[in-house]
PDB file of N, CA and C in Angstrom:
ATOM      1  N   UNK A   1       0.848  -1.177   0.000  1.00 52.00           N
ATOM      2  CA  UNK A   1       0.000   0.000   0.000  1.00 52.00           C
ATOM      3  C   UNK A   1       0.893   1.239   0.000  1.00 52.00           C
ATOM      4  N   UNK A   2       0.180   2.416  -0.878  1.00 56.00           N
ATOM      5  CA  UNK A   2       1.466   3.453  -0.755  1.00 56.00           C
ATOM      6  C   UNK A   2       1.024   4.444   0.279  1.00 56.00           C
ATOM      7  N   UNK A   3       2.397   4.790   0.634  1.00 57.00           N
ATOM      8  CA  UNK A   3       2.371   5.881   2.064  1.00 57.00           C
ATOM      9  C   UNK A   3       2.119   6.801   1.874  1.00 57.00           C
ATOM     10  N   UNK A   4       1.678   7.160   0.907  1.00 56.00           N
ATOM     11  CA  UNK A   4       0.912   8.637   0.766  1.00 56.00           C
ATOM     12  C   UNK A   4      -0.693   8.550   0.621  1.00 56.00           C
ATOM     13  N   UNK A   5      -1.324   7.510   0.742  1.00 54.00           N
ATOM     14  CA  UNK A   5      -2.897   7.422   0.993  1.00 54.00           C
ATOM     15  C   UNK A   5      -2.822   7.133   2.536  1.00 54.00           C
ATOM     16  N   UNK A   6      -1.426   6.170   2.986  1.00 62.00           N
ATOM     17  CA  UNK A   6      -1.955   6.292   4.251  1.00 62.00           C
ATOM     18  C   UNK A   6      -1.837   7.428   5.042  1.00 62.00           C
ATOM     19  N   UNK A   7      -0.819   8.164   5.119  1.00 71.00           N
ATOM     20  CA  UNK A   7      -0.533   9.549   5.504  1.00 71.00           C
ATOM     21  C   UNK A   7      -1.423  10.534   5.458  1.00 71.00           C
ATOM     22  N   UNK A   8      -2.299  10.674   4.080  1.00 70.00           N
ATOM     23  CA  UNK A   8      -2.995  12.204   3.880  1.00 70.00           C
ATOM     24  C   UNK A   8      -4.639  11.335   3.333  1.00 70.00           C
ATOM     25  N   UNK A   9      -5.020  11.914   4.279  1.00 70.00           N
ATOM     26  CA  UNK A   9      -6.635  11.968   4.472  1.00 70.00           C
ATOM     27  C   UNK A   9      -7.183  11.973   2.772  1.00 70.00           C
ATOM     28  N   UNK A  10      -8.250  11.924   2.513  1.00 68.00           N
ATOM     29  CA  UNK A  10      -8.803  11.670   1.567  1.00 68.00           C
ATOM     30  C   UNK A  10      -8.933  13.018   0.837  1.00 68.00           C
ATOM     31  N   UNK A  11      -9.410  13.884  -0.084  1.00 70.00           N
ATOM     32  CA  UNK A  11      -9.808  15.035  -0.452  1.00 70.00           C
ATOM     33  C   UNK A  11     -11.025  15.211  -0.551  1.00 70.00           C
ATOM     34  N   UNK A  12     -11.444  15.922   0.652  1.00 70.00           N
ATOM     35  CA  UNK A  12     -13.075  16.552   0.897  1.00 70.00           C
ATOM     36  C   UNK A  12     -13.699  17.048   0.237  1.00 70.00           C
ATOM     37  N   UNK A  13     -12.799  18.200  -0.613  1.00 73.00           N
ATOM     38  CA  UNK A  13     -13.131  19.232  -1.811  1.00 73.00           C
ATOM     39  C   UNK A  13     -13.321  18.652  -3.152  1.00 73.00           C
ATOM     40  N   UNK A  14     -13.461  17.407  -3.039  1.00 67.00           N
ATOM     41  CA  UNK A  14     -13.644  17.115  -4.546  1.00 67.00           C
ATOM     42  C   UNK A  14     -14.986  16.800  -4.913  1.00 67.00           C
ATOM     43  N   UNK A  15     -15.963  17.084  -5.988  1.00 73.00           N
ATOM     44  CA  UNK A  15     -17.084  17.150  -6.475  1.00 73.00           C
ATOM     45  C   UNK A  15     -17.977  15.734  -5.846  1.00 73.00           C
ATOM     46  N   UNK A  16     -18.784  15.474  -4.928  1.00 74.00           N
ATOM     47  CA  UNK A  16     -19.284  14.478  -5.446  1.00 74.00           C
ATOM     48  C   UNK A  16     -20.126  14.225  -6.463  1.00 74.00           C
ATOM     49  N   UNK A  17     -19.675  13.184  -7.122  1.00 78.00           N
ATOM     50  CA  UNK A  17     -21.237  12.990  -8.211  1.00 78.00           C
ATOM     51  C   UNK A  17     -22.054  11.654  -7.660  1.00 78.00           C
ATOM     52  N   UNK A  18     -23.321  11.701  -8.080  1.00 86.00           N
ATOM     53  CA  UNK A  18     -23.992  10.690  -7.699  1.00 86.00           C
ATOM     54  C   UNK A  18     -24.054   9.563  -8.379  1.00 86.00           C
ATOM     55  N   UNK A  19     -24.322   8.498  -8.072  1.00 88.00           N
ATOM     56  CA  UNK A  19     -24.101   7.067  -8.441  1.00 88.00           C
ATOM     57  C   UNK A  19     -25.414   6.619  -8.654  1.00 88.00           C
ATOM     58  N   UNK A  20     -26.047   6.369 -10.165  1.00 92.00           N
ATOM     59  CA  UNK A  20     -27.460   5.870 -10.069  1.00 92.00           C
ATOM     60  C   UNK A  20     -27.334   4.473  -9.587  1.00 92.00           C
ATOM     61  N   UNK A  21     -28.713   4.541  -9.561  1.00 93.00           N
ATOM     62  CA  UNK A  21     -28.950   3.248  -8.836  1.00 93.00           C
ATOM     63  C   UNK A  21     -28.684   1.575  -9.711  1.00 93.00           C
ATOM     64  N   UNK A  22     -28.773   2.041 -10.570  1.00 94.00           N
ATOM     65  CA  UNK A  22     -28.901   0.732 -11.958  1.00 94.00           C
ATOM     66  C   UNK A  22     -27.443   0.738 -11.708  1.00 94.00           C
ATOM     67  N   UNK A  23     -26.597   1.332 -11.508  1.00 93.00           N
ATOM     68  CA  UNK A  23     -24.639   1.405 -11.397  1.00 93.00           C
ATOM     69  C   UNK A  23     -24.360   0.692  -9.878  1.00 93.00           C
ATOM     70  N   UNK A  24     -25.414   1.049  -9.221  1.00 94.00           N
ATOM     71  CA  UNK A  24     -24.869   0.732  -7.484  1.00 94.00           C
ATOM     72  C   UNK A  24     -25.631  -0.933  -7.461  1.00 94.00           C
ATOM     73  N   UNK A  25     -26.618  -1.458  -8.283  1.00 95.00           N
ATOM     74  CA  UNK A  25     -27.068  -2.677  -8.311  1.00 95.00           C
ATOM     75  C   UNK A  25     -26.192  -3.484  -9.038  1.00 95.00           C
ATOM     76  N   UNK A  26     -25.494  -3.287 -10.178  1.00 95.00           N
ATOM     77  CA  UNK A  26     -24.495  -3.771 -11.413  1.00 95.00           C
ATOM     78  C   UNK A  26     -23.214  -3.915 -10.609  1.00 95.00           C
ATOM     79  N   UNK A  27     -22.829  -2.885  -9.406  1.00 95.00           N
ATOM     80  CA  UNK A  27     -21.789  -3.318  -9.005  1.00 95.00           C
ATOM     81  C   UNK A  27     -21.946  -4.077  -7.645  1.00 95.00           C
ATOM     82  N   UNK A  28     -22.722  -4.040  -6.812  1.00 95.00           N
ATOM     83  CA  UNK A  28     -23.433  -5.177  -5.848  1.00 95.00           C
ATOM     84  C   UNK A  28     -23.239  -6.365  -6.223  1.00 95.00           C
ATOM     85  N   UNK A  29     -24.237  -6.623  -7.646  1.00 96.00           N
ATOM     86  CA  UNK A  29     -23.995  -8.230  -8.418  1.00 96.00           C
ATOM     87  C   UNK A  29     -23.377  -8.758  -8.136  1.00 96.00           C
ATOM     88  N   UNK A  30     -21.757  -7.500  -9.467  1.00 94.00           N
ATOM     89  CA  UNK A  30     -20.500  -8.075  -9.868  1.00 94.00           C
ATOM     90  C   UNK A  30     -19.933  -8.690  -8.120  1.00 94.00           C
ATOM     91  N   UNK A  31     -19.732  -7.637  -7.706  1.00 94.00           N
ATOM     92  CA  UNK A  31     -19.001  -8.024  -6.319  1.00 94.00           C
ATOM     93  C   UNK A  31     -18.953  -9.614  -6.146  1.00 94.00           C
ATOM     94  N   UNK A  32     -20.769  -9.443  -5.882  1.00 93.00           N
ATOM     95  CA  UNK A  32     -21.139 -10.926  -5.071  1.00 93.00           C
ATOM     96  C   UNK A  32     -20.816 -11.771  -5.832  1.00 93.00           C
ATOM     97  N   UNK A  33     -21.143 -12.004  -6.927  1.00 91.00           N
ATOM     98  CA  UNK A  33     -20.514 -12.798  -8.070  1.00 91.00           C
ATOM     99  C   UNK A  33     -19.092 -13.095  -8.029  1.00 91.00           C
ATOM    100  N   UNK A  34     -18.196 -12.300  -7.625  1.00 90.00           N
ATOM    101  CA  UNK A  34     -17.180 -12.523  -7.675  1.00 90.00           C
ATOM    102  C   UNK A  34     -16.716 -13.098  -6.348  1.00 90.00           C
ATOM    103  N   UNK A  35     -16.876 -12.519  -4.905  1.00 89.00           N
ATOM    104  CA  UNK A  35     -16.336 -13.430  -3.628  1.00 89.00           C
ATOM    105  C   UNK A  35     -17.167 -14.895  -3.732  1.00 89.00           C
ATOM    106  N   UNK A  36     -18.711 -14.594  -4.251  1.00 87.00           N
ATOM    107  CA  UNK A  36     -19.081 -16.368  -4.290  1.00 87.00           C
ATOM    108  C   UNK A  36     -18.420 -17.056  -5.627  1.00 87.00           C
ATOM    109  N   UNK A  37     -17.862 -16.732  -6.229  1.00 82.00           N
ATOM    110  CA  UNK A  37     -17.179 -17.739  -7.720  1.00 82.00           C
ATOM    111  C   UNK A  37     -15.792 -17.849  -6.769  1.00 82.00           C
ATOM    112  N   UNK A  38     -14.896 -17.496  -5.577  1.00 81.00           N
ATOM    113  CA  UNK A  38     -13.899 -17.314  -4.787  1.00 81.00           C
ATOM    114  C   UNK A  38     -14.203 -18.112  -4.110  1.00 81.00           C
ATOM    115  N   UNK A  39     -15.059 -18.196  -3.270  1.00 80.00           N
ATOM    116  CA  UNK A  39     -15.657 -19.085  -2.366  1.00 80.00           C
ATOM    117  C   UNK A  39     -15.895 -20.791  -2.580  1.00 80.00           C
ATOM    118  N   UNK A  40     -16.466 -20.877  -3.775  1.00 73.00           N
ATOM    119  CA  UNK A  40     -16.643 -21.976  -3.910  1.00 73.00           C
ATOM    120  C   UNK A  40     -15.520 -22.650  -5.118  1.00 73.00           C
ATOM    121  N   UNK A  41     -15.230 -23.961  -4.363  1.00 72.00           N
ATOM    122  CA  UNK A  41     -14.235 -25.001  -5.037  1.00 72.00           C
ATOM    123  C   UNK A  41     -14.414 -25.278  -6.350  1.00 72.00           C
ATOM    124  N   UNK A  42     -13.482 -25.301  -7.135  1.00 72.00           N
ATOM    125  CA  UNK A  42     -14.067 -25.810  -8.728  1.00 72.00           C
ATOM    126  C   UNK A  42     -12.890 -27.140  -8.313  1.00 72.00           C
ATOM    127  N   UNK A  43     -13.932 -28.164  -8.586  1.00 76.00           N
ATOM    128  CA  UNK A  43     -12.875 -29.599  -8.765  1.00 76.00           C
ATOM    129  C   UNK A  43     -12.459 -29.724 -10.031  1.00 76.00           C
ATOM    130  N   UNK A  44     -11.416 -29.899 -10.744  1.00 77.00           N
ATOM    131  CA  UNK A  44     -11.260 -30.079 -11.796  1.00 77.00           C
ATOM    132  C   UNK A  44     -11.367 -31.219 -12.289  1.00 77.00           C
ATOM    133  N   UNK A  45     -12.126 -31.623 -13.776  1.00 77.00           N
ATOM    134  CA  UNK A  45     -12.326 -32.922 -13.824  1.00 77.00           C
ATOM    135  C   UNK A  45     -10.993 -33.599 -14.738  1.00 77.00           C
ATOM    136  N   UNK A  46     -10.697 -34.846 -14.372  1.00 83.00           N
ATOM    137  CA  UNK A  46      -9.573 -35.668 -14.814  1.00 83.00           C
ATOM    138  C   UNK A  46      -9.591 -35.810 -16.383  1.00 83.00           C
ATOM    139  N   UNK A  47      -8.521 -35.631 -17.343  1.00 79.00           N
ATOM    140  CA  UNK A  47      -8.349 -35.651 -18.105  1.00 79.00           C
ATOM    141  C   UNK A  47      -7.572 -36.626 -18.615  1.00 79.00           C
ATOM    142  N   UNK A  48      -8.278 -37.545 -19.189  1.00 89.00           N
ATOM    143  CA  UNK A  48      -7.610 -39.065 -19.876  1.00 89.00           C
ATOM    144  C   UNK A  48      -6.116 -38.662 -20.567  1.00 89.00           C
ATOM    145  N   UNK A  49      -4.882 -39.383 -20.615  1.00 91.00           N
ATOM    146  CA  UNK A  49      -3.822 -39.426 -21.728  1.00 91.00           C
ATOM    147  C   UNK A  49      -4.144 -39.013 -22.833  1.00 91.00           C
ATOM    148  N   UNK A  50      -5.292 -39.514 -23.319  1.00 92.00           N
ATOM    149  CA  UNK A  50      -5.530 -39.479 -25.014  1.00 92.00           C
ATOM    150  C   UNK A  50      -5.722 -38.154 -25.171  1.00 92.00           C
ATOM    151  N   UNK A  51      -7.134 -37.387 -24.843  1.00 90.00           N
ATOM    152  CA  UNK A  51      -7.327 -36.498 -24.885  1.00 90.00           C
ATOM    153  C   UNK A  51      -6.297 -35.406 -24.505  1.00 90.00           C
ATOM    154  N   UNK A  52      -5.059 -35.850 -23.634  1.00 91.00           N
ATOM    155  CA  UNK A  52      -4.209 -34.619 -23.228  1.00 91.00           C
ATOM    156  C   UNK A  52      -3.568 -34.351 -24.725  1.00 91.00           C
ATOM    157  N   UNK A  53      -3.077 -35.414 -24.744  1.00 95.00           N
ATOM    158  CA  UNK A  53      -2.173 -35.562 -26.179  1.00 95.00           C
ATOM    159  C   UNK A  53      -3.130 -34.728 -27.703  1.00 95.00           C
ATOM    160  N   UNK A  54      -4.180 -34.962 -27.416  1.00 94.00           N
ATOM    161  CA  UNK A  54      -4.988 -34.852 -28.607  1.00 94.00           C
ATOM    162  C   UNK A  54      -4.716 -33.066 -28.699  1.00 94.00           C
ATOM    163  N   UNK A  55      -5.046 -32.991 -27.304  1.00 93.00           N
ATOM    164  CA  UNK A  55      -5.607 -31.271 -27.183  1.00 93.00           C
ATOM    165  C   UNK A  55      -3.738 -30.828 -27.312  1.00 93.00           C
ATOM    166  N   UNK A  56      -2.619 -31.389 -27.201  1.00 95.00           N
ATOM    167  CA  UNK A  56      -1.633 -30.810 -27.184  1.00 95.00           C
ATOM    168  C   UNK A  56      -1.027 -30.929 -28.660  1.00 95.00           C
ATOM    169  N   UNK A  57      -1.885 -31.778 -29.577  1.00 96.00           N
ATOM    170  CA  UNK A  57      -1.183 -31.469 -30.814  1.00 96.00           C
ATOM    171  C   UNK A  57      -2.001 -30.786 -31.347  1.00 96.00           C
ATOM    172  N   UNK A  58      -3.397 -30.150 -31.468  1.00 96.00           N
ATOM    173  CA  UNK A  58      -3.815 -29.309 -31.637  1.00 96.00           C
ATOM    174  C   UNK A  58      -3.230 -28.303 -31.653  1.00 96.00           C
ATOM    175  N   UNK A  59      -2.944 -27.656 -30.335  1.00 96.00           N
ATOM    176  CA  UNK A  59      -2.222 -26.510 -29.755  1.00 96.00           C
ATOM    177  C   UNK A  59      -1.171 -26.430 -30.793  1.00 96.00           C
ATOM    178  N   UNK A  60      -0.167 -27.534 -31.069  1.00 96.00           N
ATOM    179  CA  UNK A  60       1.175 -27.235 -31.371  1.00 96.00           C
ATOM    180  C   UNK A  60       0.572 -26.988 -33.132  1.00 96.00           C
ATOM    181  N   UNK A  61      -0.181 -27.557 -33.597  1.00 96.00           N
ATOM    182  CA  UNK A  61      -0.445 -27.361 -34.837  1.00 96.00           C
ATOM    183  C   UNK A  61      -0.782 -25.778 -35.498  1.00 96.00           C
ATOM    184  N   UNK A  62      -1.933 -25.452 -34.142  1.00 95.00           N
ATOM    185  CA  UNK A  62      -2.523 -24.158 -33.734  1.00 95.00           C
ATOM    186  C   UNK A  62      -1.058 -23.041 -34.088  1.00 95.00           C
ATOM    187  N   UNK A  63      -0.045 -23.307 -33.364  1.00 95.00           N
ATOM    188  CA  UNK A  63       0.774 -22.844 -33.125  1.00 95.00           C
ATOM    189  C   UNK A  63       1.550 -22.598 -34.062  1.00 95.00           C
ATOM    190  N   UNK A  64       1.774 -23.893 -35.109  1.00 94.00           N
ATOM    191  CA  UNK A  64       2.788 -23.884 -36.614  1.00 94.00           C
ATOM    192  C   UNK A  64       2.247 -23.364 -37.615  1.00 94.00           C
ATOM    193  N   UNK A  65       0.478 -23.262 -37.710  1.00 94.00           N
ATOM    194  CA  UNK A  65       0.218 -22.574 -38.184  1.00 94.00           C
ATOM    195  C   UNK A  65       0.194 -21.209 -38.220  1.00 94.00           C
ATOM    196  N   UNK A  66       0.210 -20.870 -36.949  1.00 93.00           N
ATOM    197  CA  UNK A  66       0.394 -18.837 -36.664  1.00 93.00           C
ATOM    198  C   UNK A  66       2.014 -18.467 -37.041  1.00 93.00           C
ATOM    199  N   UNK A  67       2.784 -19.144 -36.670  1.00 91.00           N
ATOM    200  CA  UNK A  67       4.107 -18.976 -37.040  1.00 91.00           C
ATOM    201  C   UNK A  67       4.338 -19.207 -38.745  1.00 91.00           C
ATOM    202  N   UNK A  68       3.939 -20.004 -39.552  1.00 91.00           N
ATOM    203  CA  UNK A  68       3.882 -19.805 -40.699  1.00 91.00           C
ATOM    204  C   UNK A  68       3.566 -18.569 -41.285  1.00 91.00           C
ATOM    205  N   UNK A  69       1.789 -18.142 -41.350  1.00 89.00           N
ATOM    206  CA  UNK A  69       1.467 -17.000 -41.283  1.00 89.00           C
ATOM    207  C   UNK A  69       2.068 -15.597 -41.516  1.00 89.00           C
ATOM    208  N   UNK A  70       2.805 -15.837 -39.446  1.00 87.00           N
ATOM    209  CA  UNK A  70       3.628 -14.421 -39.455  1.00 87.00           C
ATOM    210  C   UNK A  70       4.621 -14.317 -40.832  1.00 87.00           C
ATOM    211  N   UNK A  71       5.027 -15.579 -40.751  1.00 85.00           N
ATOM    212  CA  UNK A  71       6.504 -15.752 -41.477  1.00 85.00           C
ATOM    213  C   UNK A  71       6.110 -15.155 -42.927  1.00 85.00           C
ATOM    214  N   UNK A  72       4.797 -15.867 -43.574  1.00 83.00           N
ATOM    215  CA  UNK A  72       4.655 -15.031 -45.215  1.00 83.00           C
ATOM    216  C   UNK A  72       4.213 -13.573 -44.913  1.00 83.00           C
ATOM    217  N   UNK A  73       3.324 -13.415 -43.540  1.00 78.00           N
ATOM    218  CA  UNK A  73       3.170 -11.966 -44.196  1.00 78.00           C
ATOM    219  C   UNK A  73       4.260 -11.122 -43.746  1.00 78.00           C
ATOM    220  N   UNK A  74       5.615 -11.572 -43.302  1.00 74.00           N
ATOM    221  CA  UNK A  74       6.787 -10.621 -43.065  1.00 74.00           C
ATOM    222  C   UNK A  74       7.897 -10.483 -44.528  1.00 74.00           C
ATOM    223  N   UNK A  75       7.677 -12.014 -45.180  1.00 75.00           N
ATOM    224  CA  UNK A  75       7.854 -12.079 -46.889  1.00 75.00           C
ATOM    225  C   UNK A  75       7.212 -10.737 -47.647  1.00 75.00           C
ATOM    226  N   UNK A  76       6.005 -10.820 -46.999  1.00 69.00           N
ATOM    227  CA  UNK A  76       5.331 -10.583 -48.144  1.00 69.00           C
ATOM    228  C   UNK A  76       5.372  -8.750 -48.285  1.00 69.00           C
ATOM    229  N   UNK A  77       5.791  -8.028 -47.193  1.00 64.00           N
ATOM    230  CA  UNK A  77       6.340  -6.506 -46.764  1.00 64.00           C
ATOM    231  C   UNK A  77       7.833  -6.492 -47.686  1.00 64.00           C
TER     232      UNK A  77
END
């Protein structure tokens, strides 16, 4: 935390504006939404060999293809 919020008081003089209500419900939600998605455990479910492998040559394919790509359109400048 920085030592200059803790040191000097807040600024009194600054405008308040008001907060509609549809803004103060949207951020209520989000909040709660967010400490209960914190709160509760996600178990992750087990992922067979096959499928690891499957989803990892994907990826790498995913991958040779973007690197190709870059590679012609840096040709191609």
């Amino acid at each position: 935390m920085s030592t200059k919020t803790v040191n000097r008081p807040p600024d009194t003089r600054a405008v308040r504006r008001r907060v509609s209500l549809s803004d103060r419900i949207a951020l209520r939600i989000g909040m709660s939404l967010i400490i209960w998605s914190r709160r509760t455990h996600h178990v992750r479910p087990s992922v067979d060999l096959e499928t690891r492998r499957r989803l990892e040559r994907e990826r790498a394919a995913r991958e040779v293809a973007w690197l190709t790509q870059v590679g012609m359109l840096n040709r191609w400048r």
